[in-house]
Coordinates of C-alpha atoms in Angstrom, one line a residue:
M9 CA 17.6 16.5 23.0
S10 CA 20.7 14.4 21.6
I11 CA 21.2 11.0 22.0
T12 CA 23.5 9.5 24.7
P13 CA 24.5 6.4 23.5
T14 CA 24.6 3.3 25.7
S15 CA 27.9 2.2 26.2
T16 CA 28.7 -1.9 25.3
A17 CA 29.5 -3.3 28.6
Q18 CA 26.8 -1.6 30.3
G19 CA 24.1 -2.3 27.6
E20 CA 24.6 -6.3 27.4
M21 CA 24.6 -6.9 31.0
R22 CA 20.8 -5.2 31.3
I23 CA 19.8 -6.2 28.2
L24 CA 19.7 -9.6 28.9
D25 CA 18.3 -8.6 32.7
V26 CA 15.5 -6.9 30.9
V27 CA 15.0 -9.8 28.3
R28 CA 15.1 -12.1 30.9
E29 CA 12.6 -10.3 33.9
V30 CA 9.7 -8.9 31.2
W31 CA 10.3 -12.1 28.1
G32 CA 11.5 -14.4 30.2
F33 CA 14.0 -15.2 27.9
D34 CA 17.6 -16.8 28.4
S35 CA 19.3 -14.8 25.6
L36 CA 18.9 -13.6 22.1
R37 CA 19.0 -13.9 18.4
P38 CA 22.3 -12.7 16.4
L39 CA 20.1 -10.1 14.3
Q40 CA 17.8 -9.5 17.2
D41 CA 21.1 -8.4 19.7
Q42 CA 22.5 -6.7 16.7
A43 CA 19.3 -4.7 16.4
I44 CA 19.1 -3.7 19.4
Q45 CA 22.1 -2.6 19.9
A46 CA 21.6 -0.4 17.2
A47 CA 18.9 1.2 18.4
L48 CA 20.5 2.2 22.2
G49 CA 23.8 3.6 19.9
G50 CA 20.9 5.8 18.2
R51 CA 21.5 4.4 14.6
D52 CA 19.0 4.3 11.9
S53 CA 18.5 0.7 11.6
L54 CA 16.3 -1.4 9.1
V55 CA 15.6 -4.6 9.8
V56 CA 13.7 -6.9 7.9
M57 CA 13.0 -10.5 10.5
P58 CA 10.6 -12.9 8.7
T59 CA 7.3 -13.5 10.6
G60 CA 8.3 -15.4 14.0
G61 CA 11.3 -14.2 14.1
G62 CA 11.1 -11.8 16.8
K63 CA 11.1 -8.6 15.5
S64 CA 9.1 -6.9 17.8
L65 CA 11.7 -7.2 21.1
C66 CA 14.1 -5.2 19.2
Y67 CA 12.1 -2.2 19.0
Q68 CA 10.7 -3.2 22.6
V69 CA 13.7 -3.3 24.4
P70 CA 15.8 -0.5 23.7
P71 CA 13.5 2.1 26.2
L72 CA 13.6 -0.2 29.5
V73 CA 17.3 -0.3 29.4
A74 CA 17.7 3.4 28.5
D75 CA 14.9 4.5 30.6
R76 CA 13.4 6.2 28.3
L77 CA 10.4 7.3 25.5
D78 CA 10.5 5.4 22.2
V79 CA 7.6 5.7 19.6
V80 CA 6.2 2.3 17.0
V81 CA 4.6 3.6 14.4
S82 CA 1.9 0.9 13.1
P83 CA -0.7 0.5 10.4
L84 CA -3.2 -1.2 12.3
I85 CA -5.8 -1.2 15.5
S86 CA -6.1 -4.5 16.4
L87 CA -1.9 -5.1 15.7
M88 CA -1.5 -2.1 18.6
K89 CA -3.8 -2.6 21.0
D90 CA -2.6 -6.7 20.6
Q91 CA 1.2 -5.8 21.9
V92 CA 0.5 -3.6 24.0
D93 CA -2.9 -5.6 25.8
G94 CA 0.5 -8.4 25.9
L95 CA 3.3 -5.8 27.3
Q96 CA 1.3 -4.9 29.7
S97 CA 0.3 -8.4 31.0
A98 CA 4.3 -8.2 31.6
G99 CA 4.4 -5.0 33.5
Y100 CA 5.8 -3.2 30.5
P101 CA 4.9 0.7 30.0
A102 CA 3.7 1.2 27.4
E103 CA 0.4 2.5 25.6
A104 CA -1.2 3.1 22.6
F105 CA -4.1 5.9 21.1
H106 CA -6.7 4.4 18.4
S107 CA -10.1 5.2 17.6
G108 CA -10.9 1.6 20.0
L109 CA -9.8 3.8 23.2
A110 CA -12.5 4.9 25.6
P111 CA -12.2 8.9 26.7
Q112 CA -10.9 8.1 30.1
Q113 CA -8.5 5.7 29.0
R114 CA -7.1 8.2 27.0
D115 CA -6.8 10.4 29.7
E116 CA -5.5 7.5 31.7
A117 CA -2.7 7.1 28.7
F118 CA -2.3 10.4 28.6
A119 CA -1.9 11.6 32.2
R120 CA 1.4 8.1 32.5
L121 CA 2.9 10.1 29.2
R122 CA 3.2 13.2 31.1
K123 CA 4.5 12.2 34.4
G124 CA 7.3 10.5 32.4
E125 CA 5.6 6.6 32.8
C126 CA 5.7 5.2 29.7
R127 CA 8.5 3.8 27.6
L128 CA 6.8 3.2 24.5
L129 CA 4.0 4.6 23.0
L130 CA 2.5 3.0 19.5
L131 CA 0.6 5.2 17.0
S132 CA -0.6 5.2 13.6
P133 CA 0.5 7.3 11.7
E134 CA -3.2 9.5 11.1
R135 CA -2.5 10.3 15.4
L136 CA 1.3 10.4 14.4
F137 CA 0.4 13.7 11.9
S138 CA -2.5 15.9 14.3
P139 CA -0.1 18.8 15.1
S140 CA -1.7 18.6 18.4
F141 CA 0.1 15.4 18.8
L142 CA 3.2 16.5 17.5
G143 CA 3.6 19.2 20.1
F144 CA 2.6 16.9 22.8
L145 CA 5.6 14.4 21.7
K146 CA 7.7 16.9 21.1
K147 CA 7.6 17.8 25.5
Q148 CA 8.7 14.5 25.9
N149 CA 11.7 14.4 24.8
V150 CA 11.6 11.2 22.0
V151 CA 14.5 10.0 20.9
A152 CA 13.9 7.1 18.8
F153 CA 11.1 6.1 16.5
A154 CA 10.1 2.2 15.3
I155 CA 8.1 1.7 11.8
D156 CA 6.4 -1.5 11.7
E157 CA 4.9 -2.7 9.1
A158 CA 7.8 -0.6 6.8
H159 CA 7.5 -2.4 3.4
C160 CA 3.9 0.0 4.2
I161 CA 6.3 3.3 2.9
S162 CA 7.1 1.8 -0.9
H163 CA 5.2 2.5 -3.9
W164 CA 7.3 -1.4 -4.5
G165 CA 5.7 -3.2 -1.4
H166 CA 3.0 -5.9 -1.1
D167 CA 0.9 -3.5 0.8
F168 CA 1.7 0.2 0.0
R169 CA -0.2 3.2 2.5
P170 CA 0.1 6.4 1.2
E171 CA 0.3 7.5 4.7
Y172 CA 3.2 6.2 5.3
R173 CA 4.8 8.9 2.6
R174 CA 4.5 11.4 4.7
L175 CA 7.2 9.8 8.3
S176 CA 9.9 11.4 6.4
E177 CA 8.2 14.4 7.4
L178 CA 9.7 13.7 11.4
R179 CA 13.1 14.4 10.8
T180 CA 12.2 18.1 10.4
Y181 CA 10.1 17.9 14.0
F182 CA 13.2 15.9 15.9
P183 CA 15.9 16.0 13.9
N184 CA 18.4 14.0 16.5
A185 CA 16.3 11.2 16.8
S186 CA 17.1 8.2 15.4
F187 CA 14.9 5.3 12.8
H188 CA 14.3 2.0 13.0
A189 CA 12.4 0.5 10.4
Y190 CA 10.8 -2.8 10.9
T191 CA 9.7 -5.4 8.3
A192 CA 8.9 -8.8 7.7
T193 CA 9.0 -8.8 3.8
A194 CA 10.4 -7.0 1.6
N195 CA 12.5 -8.0 -1.3
E196 CA 16.2 -5.4 -2.0
R197 CA 14.3 -3.6 -4.7
V198 CA 11.4 -2.4 -1.5
R199 CA 14.6 -2.5 1.4
E200 CA 16.8 0.0 -1.0
D201 CA 13.3 2.4 -1.2
I202 CA 12.6 2.0 2.3
V203 CA 16.0 3.6 3.1
K204 CA 15.6 6.3 0.4
Q205 CA 11.6 6.9 1.8
L206 CA 12.7 7.6 5.5
D207 CA 15.5 8.9 4.2
L208 CA 17.6 6.6 7.0
R209 CA 20.9 7.6 8.0
D210 CA 24.2 5.2 7.3
P211 CA 21.6 2.6 8.4
K212 CA 22.4 -0.6 9.8
I213 CA 21.0 -3.4 7.2
L214 CA 20.3 -6.6 9.1
V215 CA 17.9 -8.8 6.9
G216 CA 17.2 -12.0 8.5
G217 CA 17.4 -16.0 6.7
F218 CA 13.4 -16.1 5.0
D219 CA 13.4 -19.5 5.0
R220 CA 11.1 -21.7 7.8
P221 CA 12.7 -25.5 8.1
N222 CA 9.7 -26.3 10.8
L223 CA 6.7 -25.3 7.9
T224 CA 5.6 -28.3 5.4
Y225 CA 4.5 -25.8 2.0
R226 CA 1.8 -27.8 0.5
V227 CA -0.3 -26.7 -3.2
I228 CA -2.8 -28.3 -4.2
P229 CA -5.5 -28.4 -7.0
R230 CA -8.9 -26.6 -5.7
V231 CA -11.8 -28.6 -7.0
D232 CA -14.3 -28.8 -3.9
M233 CA -13.3 -26.0 -1.2
H234 CA -14.9 -26.4 1.5
D235 CA -14.5 -30.4 1.2
Q236 CA -10.8 -29.8 1.1
V237 CA -10.6 -27.1 3.8
I238 CA -12.9 -29.1 6.2
A239 CA -10.4 -32.1 5.5
I240 CA -7.4 -30.7 6.4
I241 CA -8.5 -29.1 9.1
R242 CA -9.8 -32.5 10.5
R243 CA -6.0 -33.3 10.6
H244 CA -5.0 -30.9 13.2
E245 CA -7.8 -31.6 15.3
G246 CA -8.1 -29.4 18.4
E247 CA -5.4 -27.1 17.0
A248 CA -5.4 -23.7 16.1
V249 CA -5.9 -23.3 12.4
I250 CA -6.1 -19.8 10.0
V251 CA -8.2 -20.5 7.4
Y252 CA -6.8 -17.4 4.3
C253 CA -10.1 -16.2 2.4
M254 CA -9.5 -13.7 -1.1
T255 CA -12.9 -11.7 0.4
R256 CA -15.7 -10.8 3.5
S257 CA -18.2 -12.6 1.7
D258 CA -15.6 -15.4 1.1
T259 CA -14.8 -15.9 4.8
E260 CA -18.8 -15.9 5.8
R261 CA -19.0 -18.4 3.3
M262 CA -16.2 -20.8 4.7
A263 CA -17.2 -20.0 8.3
G264 CA -20.3 -21.5 7.4
A265 CA -19.0 -24.8 5.2
L266 CA -17.1 -25.3 8.5
K267 CA -19.6 -25.4 11.1
R268 CA -22.2 -27.6 8.7
G269 CA -19.2 -29.8 8.9
N270 CA -19.4 -29.7 12.8
L271 CA -16.6 -27.4 12.9
K272 CA -16.6 -24.8 15.3
A273 CA -15.0 -22.3 13.4
E274 CA -15.2 -17.8 13.8
T275 CA -14.9 -15.0 11.2
Y276 CA -13.4 -12.4 10.7
H277 CA -12.6 -9.5 8.1
A278 CA -12.5 -5.9 8.0
G279 CA -16.7 -5.3 7.6
M280 CA -17.0 -6.3 11.2
S281 CA -17.8 -4.6 14.2
P282 CA -14.3 -3.6 15.9
D283 CA -15.8 -4.5 19.2
A284 CA -16.8 -7.9 16.9
R285 CA -13.0 -8.4 15.6
R286 CA -12.0 -7.4 18.9
K287 CA -13.6 -10.4 20.3
V288 CA -12.2 -12.4 17.4
Q289 CA -8.9 -12.8 17.7
E290 CA -9.2 -12.5 21.3
A291 CA -10.9 -16.0 21.9
F292 CA -7.8 -16.5 19.3
A293 CA -5.5 -15.2 21.3
N294 CA -6.5 -17.6 24.8
E295 CA -7.1 -20.8 22.6
S296 CA -10.8 -20.4 23.2
A297 CA -11.5 -20.8 19.5
N298 CA -9.2 -22.4 17.6
V299 CA -10.6 -22.7 14.1
I300 CA -10.4 -18.7 11.9
A301 CA -11.8 -18.7 8.3
A302 CA -10.1 -14.7 7.7
T303 CA -8.6 -12.1 5.3
V304 CA -5.2 -11.3 5.7
A305 CA -5.7 -8.2 8.7
F306 CA -5.7 -11.3 10.7
G307 CA -3.1 -12.6 12.3
M308 CA -1.5 -9.6 12.8
G309 CA 0.4 -9.3 16.0
I310 CA -1.1 -11.8 17.7
D311 CA 0.8 -13.8 20.3
R312 CA -0.1 -17.1 19.6
S313 CA 2.8 -19.4 19.0
N314 CA 1.2 -22.7 18.3
V315 CA -1.2 -22.2 15.0
R316 CA -0.4 -25.4 13.5
C317 CA -1.8 -25.1 10.3
V318 CA -2.2 -21.9 8.0
I319 CA -4.6 -22.7 4.9
H320 CA -5.1 -20.3 1.6
A321 CA -8.6 -21.3 0.3
T322 CA -7.6 -19.6 -3.1
M323 CA -4.1 -17.9 -4.3
P324 CA -2.7 -14.8 -2.5
K325 CA -2.0 -12.1 -4.2
S326 CA 2.3 -11.8 -3.6
I327 CA 4.4 -14.0 -2.9
E328 CA 5.1 -11.6 -0.1
H329 CA 1.8 -11.8 0.8
Y330 CA 2.5 -15.7 1.7
Q331 CA 5.4 -15.8 3.0
Q332 CA 3.7 -13.6 5.7
E333 CA 0.6 -15.7 6.4
T334 CA 1.9 -18.9 6.2
G335 CA 5.0 -17.6 9.5
R336 CA 2.2 -17.0 11.8
A337 CA 1.9 -21.0 11.1
G338 CA 4.6 -22.4 13.8
R339 CA 6.2 -19.8 15.2
D340 CA 7.1 -21.5 18.4
G341 CA 9.3 -23.6 16.4
L342 CA 7.8 -26.5 16.0
E343 CA 6.5 -29.4 12.4
A344 CA 3.3 -27.1 10.9
E345 CA 1.4 -27.4 7.7
C346 CA 0.4 -24.9 5.0
V347 CA -1.8 -25.7 2.0
L348 CA -2.7 -23.7 -0.8
L349 CA -5.8 -24.2 -2.6
Y350 CA -5.1 -23.1 -6.2
S351 CA -6.6 -23.0 -9.4
G352 CA -5.4 -20.5 -12.2
G353 CA -8.4 -18.5 -11.9
D354 CA -7.3 -17.2 -9.0
F355 CA -4.9 -15.1 -11.1
P356 CA -8.4 -13.3 -13.4
R357 CA -10.5 -12.9 -10.1
W358 CA -7.6 -10.7 -8.0
E359 CA -6.6 -9.4 -11.6
S360 CA -10.3 -8.0 -11.8
L361 CA -10.1 -6.7 -8.0
L362 CA -7.0 -5.3 -8.3
S363 CA -7.8 -2.9 -10.7
R364 CA -11.2 -2.4 -9.2
S365 CA -9.4 -1.7 -5.8
A366 CA -6.7 0.9 -8.1
L367 CA -9.0 3.1 -10.0
E368 CA -11.1 3.4 -6.7
A369 CA -7.8 5.3 -5.0
N370 CA -6.7 6.4 -8.1
R371 CA -3.3 4.5 -8.0
S372 CA -1.0 4.9 -11.1
E373 CA -1.3 2.8 -14.0
E374 CA 2.7 1.9 -12.6
V375 CA 2.1 0.8 -9.5
L376 CA -1.8 -1.5 -10.2
A377 CA 1.6 -3.6 -13.8
H378 CA 3.6 -4.0 -10.3
Q379 CA 1.1 -5.3 -8.2
I380 CA 0.4 -7.4 -11.1
T381 CA 3.0 -8.3 -11.5
L382 CA 3.7 -9.2 -8.3
L383 CA 0.8 -11.7 -8.3
D384 CA 2.4 -13.8 -11.6
E385 CA 4.8 -14.5 -9.1
M386 CA 2.2 -15.5 -7.5
R387 CA 1.1 -17.2 -9.9
R388 CA 4.3 -19.3 -10.7
F389 CA 5.5 -20.1 -7.6
A390 CA 1.9 -22.2 -7.5
S391 CA 1.2 -24.0 -10.7
V392 CA 5.9 -25.1 -11.1
P393 CA 6.8 -28.1 -9.0
Q394 CA 9.6 -26.8 -7.7
C395 CA 10.9 -26.9 -3.7
R396 CA 8.4 -24.4 -1.7
H397 CA 11.3 -23.8 0.2
K398 CA 13.9 -23.0 -2.6
A399 CA 11.5 -20.7 -4.5
I400 CA 11.0 -18.6 -1.3
S401 CA 14.6 -18.1 -0.3
E402 CA 15.8 -17.2 -3.6
Y403 CA 12.5 -15.0 -4.0
F404 CA 14.3 -13.0 -1.6
G405 CA 17.3 -13.6 -2.9
Q406 CA 18.7 -15.6 -1.0
P407 CA 20.6 -19.5 -1.9
Y408 CA 19.1 -22.4 -1.1
S409 CA 21.6 -24.9 -1.8
I410 CA 19.9 -28.2 0.0
A411 CA 18.7 -30.6 -2.5
N412 CA 15.9 -32.2 -0.8
C413 CA 14.3 -30.0 2.1
E414 CA 11.9 -32.4 2.8
A415 CA 8.9 -30.5 4.1
C416 CA 7.5 -29.8 0.2
D417 CA 4.6 -31.2 -1.8
V418 CA 7.4 -31.7 -4.7
C419 CA 10.4 -32.7 -2.2
F420 CA 8.0 -35.3 -1.0
G421 CA 7.3 -36.9 -4.8
E422 CA 3.3 -35.8 -3.7
I423 CA 2.2 -34.4 -7.5
A424 CA 4.8 -36.4 -9.5
G425 CA 1.5 -36.3 -11.9
S426 CA -1.4 -37.9 -14.0
E427 CA 0.4 -40.6 -15.8
D428 CA -2.5 -39.0 -18.9
G429 CA -1.7 -35.9 -18.4
T430 CA -0.5 -35.3 -21.4
I431 CA -3.2 -36.7 -23.4
I432 CA -5.7 -34.9 -21.5
A433 CA -3.9 -31.6 -22.1
Q434 CA -3.9 -32.5 -26.2
K435 CA -7.6 -33.4 -25.3
I436 CA -8.2 -29.9 -24.2
L437 CA -6.4 -27.6 -26.5
S438 CA -7.8 -30.2 -30.0
C439 CA -10.8 -28.9 -29.0
V440 CA -10.1 -24.6 -28.7
A441 CA -8.4 -25.6 -32.1
R442 CA -11.3 -27.5 -33.8
M443 CA -13.8 -24.6 -32.2
K444 CA -12.5 -22.1 -34.5
G445 CA -13.2 -19.1 -32.1
A446 CA -13.1 -17.4 -29.1
Y447 CA -14.8 -18.7 -26.6
G448 CA -15.2 -19.3 -22.5
V449 CA -13.7 -21.8 -20.0
N450 CA -17.1 -22.5 -19.1
Y451 CA -18.3 -23.1 -22.9
L452 CA -14.8 -24.8 -23.8
C453 CA -15.5 -27.2 -20.9
S454 CA -18.8 -28.0 -21.7
V455 CA -17.9 -29.2 -25.4
L456 CA -15.8 -31.4 -23.8
K457 CA -18.5 -32.8 -21.4
G458 CA -20.6 -33.1 -23.7
A459 CA -23.7 -31.3 -22.6
D460 CA -26.8 -30.7 -24.5
T461 CA -27.1 -27.1 -24.4
E462 CA -29.4 -25.5 -27.1
I463 CA -26.1 -22.8 -28.1
I464 CA -24.2 -25.8 -28.0
R465 CA -26.3 -27.7 -30.9
H466 CA -26.5 -24.0 -32.5
R467 CA -23.2 -23.3 -33.1
G468 CA -22.7 -27.1 -34.4
H469 CA -19.5 -27.6 -31.7
H470 CA -21.8 -31.3 -30.8
E471 CA -20.3 -32.5 -34.1
L472 CA -17.1 -31.8 -33.0
S473 CA -14.9 -34.9 -32.5
T474 CA -13.6 -33.9 -29.3
Y475 CA -16.9 -32.3 -28.1
G476 CA -17.7 -35.0 -24.7
L477 CA -14.7 -36.6 -25.2
L478 CA -13.9 -35.6 -21.2
D479 CA -17.1 -36.4 -19.9
G480 CA -16.2 -38.8 -17.2
L481 CA -13.7 -35.9 -15.6
D482 CA -15.6 -33.9 -12.7
E483 CA -16.2 -30.5 -14.1
K484 CA -14.4 -28.6 -11.7
Q485 CA -10.9 -30.7 -12.0
L486 CA -11.9 -30.1 -16.3
R487 CA -11.6 -26.5 -15.4
N488 CA -8.5 -26.7 -13.2
Y489 CA -6.7 -28.7 -16.1
V490 CA -7.8 -25.6 -18.8
F491 CA -5.9 -22.8 -16.5
Q492 CA -3.2 -25.4 -15.6
L493 CA -2.4 -25.4 -19.4
V494 CA -2.8 -21.1 -18.9
D495 CA -0.5 -20.7 -16.9
Q496 CA 2.2 -23.1 -18.2
G497 CA 1.4 -21.1 -21.5
M498 CA 0.1 -23.2 -24.0
L499 CA -3.3 -21.6 -23.2
D500 CA -3.5 -17.5 -24.2
R501 CA -6.8 -16.5 -21.6
T502 CA -7.6 -12.5 -22.6
S503 CA -8.0 -9.8 -20.0
G504 CA -11.5 -8.1 -20.0
S505 CA -14.8 -8.6 -18.2
R506 CA -15.5 -11.1 -20.8
P507 CA -12.0 -13.5 -21.5
V508 CA -11.8 -15.8 -24.1
L509 CA -8.9 -18.7 -24.6
E510 CA -6.6 -18.4 -27.9

């Protein structure tokens, strides 16, 4: 079936009618309008619209206006479920096929598709490429495919998924269909790769602004993580807060600490049963739960616009992840706070996790090296005191000319630094030099704190002039200072399972 483009005159009025009727909006944002027109006109497109920018509307509106069935490829069951639940509650005829459906639900969805009652169908790549399902779709006269989270197709993206690489094969089965790629985070290199991997033909490329002026960014040295997180949440009492953690066990420890601090908190991670995850998502979406300690999967597709704070208990593994996750705050356009608790120890921990994951997934050394590069860029963002809004915008290739954003810790003057910071740095560097050997961070801190241990006495380090020189500092703060010196290139920390300082 060939595509019959919708005329501009007919389309403009019909688009606004549909948007008012289903979503209650009186107008569209400029990028949304252009993306919808491209989809209605049958022209391939790549749409990069930051979290909260209304990207899903761009592929939800066209099939209603054109009275056709469009297919959306999505990587997560939770993302598909949340979207379809929201659309169906608004009277939009949408369906999704995933492993969470009961047999009766699948049968009913197939029946609606056969009757031509469905306008939007959400699928995972795995489900899409099953031979029987491809054959079924060809009979439904699908004329447009939307690829959500399109950065997943690129090795250079922050969340590469091998199954996305097969999507270009759809051209063989649907030669007359148009293809539309959507993502919230993609720099120029990733955008070029998306176009190449999906074999987009003369695509309309639309890139929104990455700056979110209503978000206040803060990067705070992590000293006592759980106490710091509790204090931040108390600033937002009764409001929605997401606390992102590095691992599943981290989320459980965090939720436990929050509960001991008399805060009601839920946990969310991939190790939980689908039913348990669904209950947490639904509780957060319907506002019966406000505080969630989660891994990065939480929040995708959840339509809760009034999240007032996003906390990263540890450094995320890329600026793309950070931008996407903080973008879940303040989607209603009102002010929201984003706090990153940072320690230089986050980098080697992430490096170890990424290396182990690459080995298990048999990823190439080139892909791993790129992931480490993304991680290093995130470390520089966290450790270099520059306007956070400027840093994010320029990372994605967009200039930022505002002298003072008035919405980050740097521009607020909150990180002027300790007056005796130089003296502390000199003492740490002096101790490393005087120890004349290869020792780790913990041992260095023990010497600087003046610990009375057998190993220190055996090595004679209790006789150094730097022994006990920083005994007045909290040990966690001292470790943070050491890692700051690593970040700034004044100390080198070797890689491997037993890293040492030089």
